[in-house]
Short mmCIF file of C-alpha atoms and ligand atoms in Angstrom, two decimals:
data_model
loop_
_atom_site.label_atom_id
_atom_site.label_comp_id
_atom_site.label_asym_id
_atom_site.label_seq_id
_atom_site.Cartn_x
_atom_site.Cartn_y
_atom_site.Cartn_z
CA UNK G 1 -38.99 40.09 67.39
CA UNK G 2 -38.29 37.91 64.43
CA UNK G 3 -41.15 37.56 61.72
CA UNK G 4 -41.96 34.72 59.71
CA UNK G 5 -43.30 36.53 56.47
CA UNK G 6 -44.19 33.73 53.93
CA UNK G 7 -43.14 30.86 52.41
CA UNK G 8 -41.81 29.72 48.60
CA UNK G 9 -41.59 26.07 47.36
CA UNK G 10 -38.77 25.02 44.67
CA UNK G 11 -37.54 22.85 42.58
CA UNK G 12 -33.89 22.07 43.02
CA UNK G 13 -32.48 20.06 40.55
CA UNK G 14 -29.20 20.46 39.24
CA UNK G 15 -29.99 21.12 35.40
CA UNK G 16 -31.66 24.49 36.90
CA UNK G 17 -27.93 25.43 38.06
CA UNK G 18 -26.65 24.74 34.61
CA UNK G 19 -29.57 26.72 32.89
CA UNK G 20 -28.58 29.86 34.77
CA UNK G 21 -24.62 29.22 34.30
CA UNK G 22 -25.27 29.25 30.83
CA UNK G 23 -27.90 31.71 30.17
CA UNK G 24 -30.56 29.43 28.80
CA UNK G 25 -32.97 30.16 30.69
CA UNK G 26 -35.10 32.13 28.13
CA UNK G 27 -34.76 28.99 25.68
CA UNK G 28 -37.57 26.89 25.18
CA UNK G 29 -36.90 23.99 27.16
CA UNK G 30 -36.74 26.33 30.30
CA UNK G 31 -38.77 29.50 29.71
CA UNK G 32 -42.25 28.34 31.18
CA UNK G 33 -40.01 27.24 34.29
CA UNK G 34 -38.22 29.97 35.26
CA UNK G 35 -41.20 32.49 34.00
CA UNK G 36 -42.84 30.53 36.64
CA UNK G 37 -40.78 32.44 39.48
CA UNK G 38 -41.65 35.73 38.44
CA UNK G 39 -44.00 36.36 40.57
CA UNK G 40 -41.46 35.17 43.68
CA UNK G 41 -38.58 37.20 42.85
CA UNK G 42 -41.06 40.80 42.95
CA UNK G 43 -42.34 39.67 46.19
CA UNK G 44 -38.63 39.23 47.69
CA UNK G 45 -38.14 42.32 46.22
CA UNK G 46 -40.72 43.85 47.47
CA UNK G 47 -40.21 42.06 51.12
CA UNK G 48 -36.56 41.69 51.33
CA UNK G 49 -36.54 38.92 54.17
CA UNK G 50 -33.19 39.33 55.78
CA UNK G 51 -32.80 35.67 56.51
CA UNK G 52 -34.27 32.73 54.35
CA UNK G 53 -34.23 29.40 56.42
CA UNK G 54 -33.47 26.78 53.14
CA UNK G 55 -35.35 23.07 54.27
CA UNK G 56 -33.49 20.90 51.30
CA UNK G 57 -31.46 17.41 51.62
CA UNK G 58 -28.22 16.95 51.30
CA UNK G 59 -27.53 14.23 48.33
CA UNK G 60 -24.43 12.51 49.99
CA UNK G 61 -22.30 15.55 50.34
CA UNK G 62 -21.77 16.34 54.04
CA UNK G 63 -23.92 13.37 54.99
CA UNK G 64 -22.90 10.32 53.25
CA UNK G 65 -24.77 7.35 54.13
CA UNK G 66 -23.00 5.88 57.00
CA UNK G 67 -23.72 8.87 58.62
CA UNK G 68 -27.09 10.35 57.97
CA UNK G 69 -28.76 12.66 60.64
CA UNK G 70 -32.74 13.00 60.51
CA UNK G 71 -32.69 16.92 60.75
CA UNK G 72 -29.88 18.99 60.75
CA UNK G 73 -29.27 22.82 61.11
CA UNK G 74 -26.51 24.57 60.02
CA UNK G 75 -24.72 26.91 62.67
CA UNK G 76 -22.18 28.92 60.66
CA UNK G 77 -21.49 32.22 58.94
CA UNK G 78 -20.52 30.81 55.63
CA UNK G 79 -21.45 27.47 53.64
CA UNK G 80 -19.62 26.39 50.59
CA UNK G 81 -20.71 25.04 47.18
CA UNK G 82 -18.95 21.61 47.18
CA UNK G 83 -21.89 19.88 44.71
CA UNK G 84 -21.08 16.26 44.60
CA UNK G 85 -20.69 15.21 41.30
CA UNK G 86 -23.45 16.90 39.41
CA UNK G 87 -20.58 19.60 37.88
CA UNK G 88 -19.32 22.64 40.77
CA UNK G 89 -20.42 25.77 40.07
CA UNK G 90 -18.46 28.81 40.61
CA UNK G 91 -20.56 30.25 43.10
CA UNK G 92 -19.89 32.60 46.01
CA UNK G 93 -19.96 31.12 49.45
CA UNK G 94 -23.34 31.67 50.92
CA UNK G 95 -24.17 34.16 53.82
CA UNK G 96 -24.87 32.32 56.92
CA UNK G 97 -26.44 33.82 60.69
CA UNK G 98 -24.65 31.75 63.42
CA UNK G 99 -26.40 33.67 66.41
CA UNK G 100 -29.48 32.73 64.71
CA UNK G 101 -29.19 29.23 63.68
CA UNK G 102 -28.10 28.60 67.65
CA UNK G 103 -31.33 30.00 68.94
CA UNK G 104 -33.21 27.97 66.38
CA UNK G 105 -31.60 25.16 67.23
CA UNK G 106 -32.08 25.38 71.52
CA UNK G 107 -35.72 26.43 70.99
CA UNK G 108 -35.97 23.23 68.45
CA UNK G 109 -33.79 21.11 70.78
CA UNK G 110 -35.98 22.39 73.76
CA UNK G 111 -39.45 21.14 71.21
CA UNK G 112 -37.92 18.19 72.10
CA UNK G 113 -36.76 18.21 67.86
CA UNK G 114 -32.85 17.37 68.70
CA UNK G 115 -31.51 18.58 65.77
CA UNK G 116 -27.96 18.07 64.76
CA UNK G 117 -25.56 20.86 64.89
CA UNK G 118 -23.45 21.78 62.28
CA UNK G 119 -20.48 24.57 63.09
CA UNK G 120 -19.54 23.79 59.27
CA UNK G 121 -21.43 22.60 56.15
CA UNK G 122 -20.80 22.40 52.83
CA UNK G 123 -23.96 22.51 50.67
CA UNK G 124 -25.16 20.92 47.56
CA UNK G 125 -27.55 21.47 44.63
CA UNK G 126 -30.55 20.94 47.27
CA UNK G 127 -29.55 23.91 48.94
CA UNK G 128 -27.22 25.58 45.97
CA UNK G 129 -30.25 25.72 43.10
CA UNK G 130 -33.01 27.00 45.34
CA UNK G 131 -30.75 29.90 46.38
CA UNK G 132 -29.77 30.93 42.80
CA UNK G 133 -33.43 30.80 41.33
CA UNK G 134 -34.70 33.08 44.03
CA UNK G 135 -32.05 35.23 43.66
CA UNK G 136 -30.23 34.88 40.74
CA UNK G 137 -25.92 34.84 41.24
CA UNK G 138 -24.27 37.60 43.27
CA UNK G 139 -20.43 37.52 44.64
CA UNK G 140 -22.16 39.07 47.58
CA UNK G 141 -26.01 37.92 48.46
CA UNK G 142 -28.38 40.00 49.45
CA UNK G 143 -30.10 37.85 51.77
CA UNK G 144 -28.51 35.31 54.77
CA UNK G 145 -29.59 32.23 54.09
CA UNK G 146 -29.33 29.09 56.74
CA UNK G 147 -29.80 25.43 55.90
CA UNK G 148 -31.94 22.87 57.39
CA UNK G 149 -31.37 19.58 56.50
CA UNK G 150 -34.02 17.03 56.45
CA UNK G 151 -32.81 13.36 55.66
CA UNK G 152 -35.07 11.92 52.33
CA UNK G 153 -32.14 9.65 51.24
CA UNK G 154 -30.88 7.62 53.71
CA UNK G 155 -33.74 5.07 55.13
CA UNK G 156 -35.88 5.31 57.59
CA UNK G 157 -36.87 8.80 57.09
CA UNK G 158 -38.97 11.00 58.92
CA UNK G 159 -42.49 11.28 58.13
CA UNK G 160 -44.37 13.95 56.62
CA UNK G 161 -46.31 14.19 59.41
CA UNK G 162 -43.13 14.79 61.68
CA UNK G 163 -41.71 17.32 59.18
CA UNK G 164 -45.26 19.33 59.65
CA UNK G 165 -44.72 19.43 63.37
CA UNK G 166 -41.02 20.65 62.47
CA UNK G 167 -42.33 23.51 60.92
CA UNK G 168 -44.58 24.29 63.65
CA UNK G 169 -41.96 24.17 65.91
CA UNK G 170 -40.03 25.95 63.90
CA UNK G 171 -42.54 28.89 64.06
CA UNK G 172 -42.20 29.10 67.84
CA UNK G 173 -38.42 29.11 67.14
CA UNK G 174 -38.65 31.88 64.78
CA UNK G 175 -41.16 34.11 66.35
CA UNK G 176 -39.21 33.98 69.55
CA UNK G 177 -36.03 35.55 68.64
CA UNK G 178 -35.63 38.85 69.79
CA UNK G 179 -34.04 40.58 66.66
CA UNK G 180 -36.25 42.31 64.69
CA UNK G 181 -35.72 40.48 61.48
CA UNK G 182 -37.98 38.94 58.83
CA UNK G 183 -37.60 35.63 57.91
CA UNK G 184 -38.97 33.75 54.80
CA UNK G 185 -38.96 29.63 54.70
CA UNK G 186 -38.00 28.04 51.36
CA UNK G 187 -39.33 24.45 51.29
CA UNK G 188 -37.96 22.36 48.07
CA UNK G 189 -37.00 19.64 45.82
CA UNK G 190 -39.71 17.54 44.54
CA UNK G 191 -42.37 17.10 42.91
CA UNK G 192 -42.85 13.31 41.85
CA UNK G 193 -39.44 12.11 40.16
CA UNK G 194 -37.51 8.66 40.42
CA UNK G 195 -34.05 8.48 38.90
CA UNK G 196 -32.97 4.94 39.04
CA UNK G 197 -34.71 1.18 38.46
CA UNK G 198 -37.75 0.09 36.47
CA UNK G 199 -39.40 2.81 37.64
CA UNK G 200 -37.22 5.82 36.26
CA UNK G 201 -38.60 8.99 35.23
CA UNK G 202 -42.40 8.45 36.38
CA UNK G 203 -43.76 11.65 36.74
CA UNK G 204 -47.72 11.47 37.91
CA UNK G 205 -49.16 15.11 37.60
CA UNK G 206 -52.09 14.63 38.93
CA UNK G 207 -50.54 13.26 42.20
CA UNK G 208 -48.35 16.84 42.45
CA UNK G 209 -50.85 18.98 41.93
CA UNK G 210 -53.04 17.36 44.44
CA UNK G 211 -50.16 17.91 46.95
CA UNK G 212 -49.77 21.13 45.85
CA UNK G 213 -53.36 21.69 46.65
CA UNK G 214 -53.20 20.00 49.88
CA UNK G 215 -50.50 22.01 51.09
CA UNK G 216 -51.82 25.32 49.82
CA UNK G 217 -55.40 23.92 51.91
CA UNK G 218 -54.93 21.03 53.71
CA UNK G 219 -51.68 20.07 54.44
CA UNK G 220 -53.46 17.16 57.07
CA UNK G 221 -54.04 15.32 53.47
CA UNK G 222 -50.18 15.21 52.78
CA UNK G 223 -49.09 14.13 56.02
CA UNK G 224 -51.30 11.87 56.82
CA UNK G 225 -49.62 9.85 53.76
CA UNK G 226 -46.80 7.06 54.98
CA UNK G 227 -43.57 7.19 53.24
CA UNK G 228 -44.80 4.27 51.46
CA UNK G 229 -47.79 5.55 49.86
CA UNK G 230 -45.64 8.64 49.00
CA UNK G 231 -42.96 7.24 47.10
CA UNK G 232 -45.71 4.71 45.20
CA UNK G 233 -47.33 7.64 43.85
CA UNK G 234 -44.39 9.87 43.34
CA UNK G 235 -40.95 7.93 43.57
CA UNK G 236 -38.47 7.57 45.36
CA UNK G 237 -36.94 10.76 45.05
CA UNK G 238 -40.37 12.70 44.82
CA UNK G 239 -40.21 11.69 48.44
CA UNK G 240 -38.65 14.58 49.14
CA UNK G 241 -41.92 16.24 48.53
CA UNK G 242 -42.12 16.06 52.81
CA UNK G 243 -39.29 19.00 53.32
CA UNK G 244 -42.34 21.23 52.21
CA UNK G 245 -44.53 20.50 54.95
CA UNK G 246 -41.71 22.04 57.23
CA UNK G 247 -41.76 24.91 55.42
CA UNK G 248 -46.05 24.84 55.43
CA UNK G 249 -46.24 24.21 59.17
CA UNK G 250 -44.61 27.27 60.07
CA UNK G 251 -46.87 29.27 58.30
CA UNK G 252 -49.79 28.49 60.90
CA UNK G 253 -52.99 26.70 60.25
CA UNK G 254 -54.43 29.04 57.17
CA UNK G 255 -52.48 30.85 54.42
CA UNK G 256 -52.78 32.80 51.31
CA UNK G 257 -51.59 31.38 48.09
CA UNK G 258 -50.24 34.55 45.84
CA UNK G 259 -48.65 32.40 43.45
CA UNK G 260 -49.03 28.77 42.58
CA UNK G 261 -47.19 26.98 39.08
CA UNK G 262 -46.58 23.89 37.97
CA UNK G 263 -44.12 22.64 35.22
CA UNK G 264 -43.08 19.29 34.33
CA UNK G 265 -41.17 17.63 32.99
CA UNK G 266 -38.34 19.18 33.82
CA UNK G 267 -35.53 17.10 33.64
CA UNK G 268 -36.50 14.13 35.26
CA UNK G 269 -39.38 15.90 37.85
CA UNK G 270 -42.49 17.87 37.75
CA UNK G 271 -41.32 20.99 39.21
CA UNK G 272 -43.87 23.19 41.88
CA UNK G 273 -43.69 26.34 42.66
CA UNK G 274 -45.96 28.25 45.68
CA UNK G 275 -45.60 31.90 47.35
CA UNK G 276 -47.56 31.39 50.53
CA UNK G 277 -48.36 33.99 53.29
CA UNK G 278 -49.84 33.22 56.68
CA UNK G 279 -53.12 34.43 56.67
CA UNK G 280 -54.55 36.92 59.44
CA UNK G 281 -55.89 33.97 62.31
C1 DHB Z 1 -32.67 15.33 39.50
C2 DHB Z 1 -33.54 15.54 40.56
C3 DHB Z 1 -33.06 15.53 41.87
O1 DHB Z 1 -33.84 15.70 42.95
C4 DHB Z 1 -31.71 15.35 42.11
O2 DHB Z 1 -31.29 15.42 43.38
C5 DHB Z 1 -30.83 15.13 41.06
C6 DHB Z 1 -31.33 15.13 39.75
C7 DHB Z 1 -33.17 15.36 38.11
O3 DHB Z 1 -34.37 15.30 37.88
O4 DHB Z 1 -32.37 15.49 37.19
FE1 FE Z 2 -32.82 15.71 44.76
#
């Protein structure tokens, strides 16, 4: 059977995708953010998952916003870079696991979590930058990676709370396919960040790392938040903040943290990272 074996939160933003295109990522400006995924990238060496379910928005790529679907799945074999705007990078098509991404989605579907189904995708730097921190670029990854798309841009969106009970669901989802695989779920974007109006570029640290806390301990604390409150405290973009507790819930009710760090700013965000793995219940 399938195996959920941790969990990883990232940033995603796309000055992270232009740091590793150019090979900056030892300067200053950057080095205390990427040293901060050190620890990540010797546990996926160490674990290898074969599949790593990706819970990121799309930014108004293959949802624009007269079309904007709560949750989505993709259901493919390949997805496509086609970045928006933000500069494309010339990065290979990404590894998808069709027969995979269909079970997920009837065992969602059947949580009563009706997912929309996507036979093709094309991703952005939600999905794009997570990928290439964990794993740096290859023309052929070594992992199969499958997005779930979770709409934070497009109003109303779901609630933190719901996105928990995704996660949980998505557990049963995992841990029911028959394949003996193991599976690692990457929540990101985040932390507190607002790019546009009056309100540009607040960044409240304290707020993050209580969230990072919360989801490390106490993820009820997080998700029993509304929207509203959320986006007070940490923008309207750190909304997306919520795609983590998708990622938390299907880690089960108590996990170890091996790796927590925080870095802001970073561009316009505070940046978390965690390495979470369910703990023996
Ligand atoms: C930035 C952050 C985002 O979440 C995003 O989608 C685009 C840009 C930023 O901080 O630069
Ligand atoms: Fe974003």
């Amino acid at each position: 059977m399938a195996k959920i074996i941790g969990g990883v939160t990232t940033s995603h933003i796309p000055a992270v995708g232009n740091a590793i295109s150019d090979g900056v990522t030892q300067e200053h400006y950057w080095k205390r953010f990427f040293d901060g995924y050190q620890p990540v990238h010797a546990w996926l060496d160490e674990k290898k998952p074969d599949v790593i379910i990706v819970v990121y928005n799309d930014h108004g790529l293959n949802f624009f916003l007269d079309k904007a679907p709560t949750f989505a799945i993709g259901c493919a074999d390949q997805y496509e870079n086609a970045d928006e705007g933000w500069g494309l990078k010339p990065t290979a098509p990404f590894t998808g696991d069709a027969q995979f991404s269909w079970h997920l989605a009837e065992s969602l579907i059947e949580q009563e979590f009706d997912m929309c189904t996507c036979q093709e995708m094309l991703v952005d730097h939600g999905f794009v930058n997570p990928v290439r921190v964990l794993y740096g670029d290859h023309e052929h990854w070594p992992v199969k990676t499958i997005p779930l798309a979770v709409n934070t841009v497009q109003h109303p969106l779901p609630s933190a709370k719901r996105c928990f009970k995704l996660g949980q669901a998505l557990k049963q989802a995992i841990e029911s396919y028959p394949e003996d695989i193991n599976v690692a779920v990457v929540g990101t974007g985040g932390m507190s960040h607002q790019l546009q109006g009056e309100r540009a570029g607040i960044i409240d640290v304290d707020y993050d790392l209580a969230c990072m806390d919360s989801v490390i301990n106490d993820p009820a604390w997080f998700y029993n938040q509304s929207n509203a409150e959320i986006i007070e405290k940490a923008g309207t973009e750190g909304i997306e903040t919520i795609m983590w507790l998708v990622m938390r819930g299907a880690l089960g009710d108590k996990v170890n943290c091996l790796h927590k760090h925080y870095h802001a700013p970073i561009s316009n965000t505070g940046a978390g990272v965690l390495l979470l793995e369910a703990a023996d219940e």
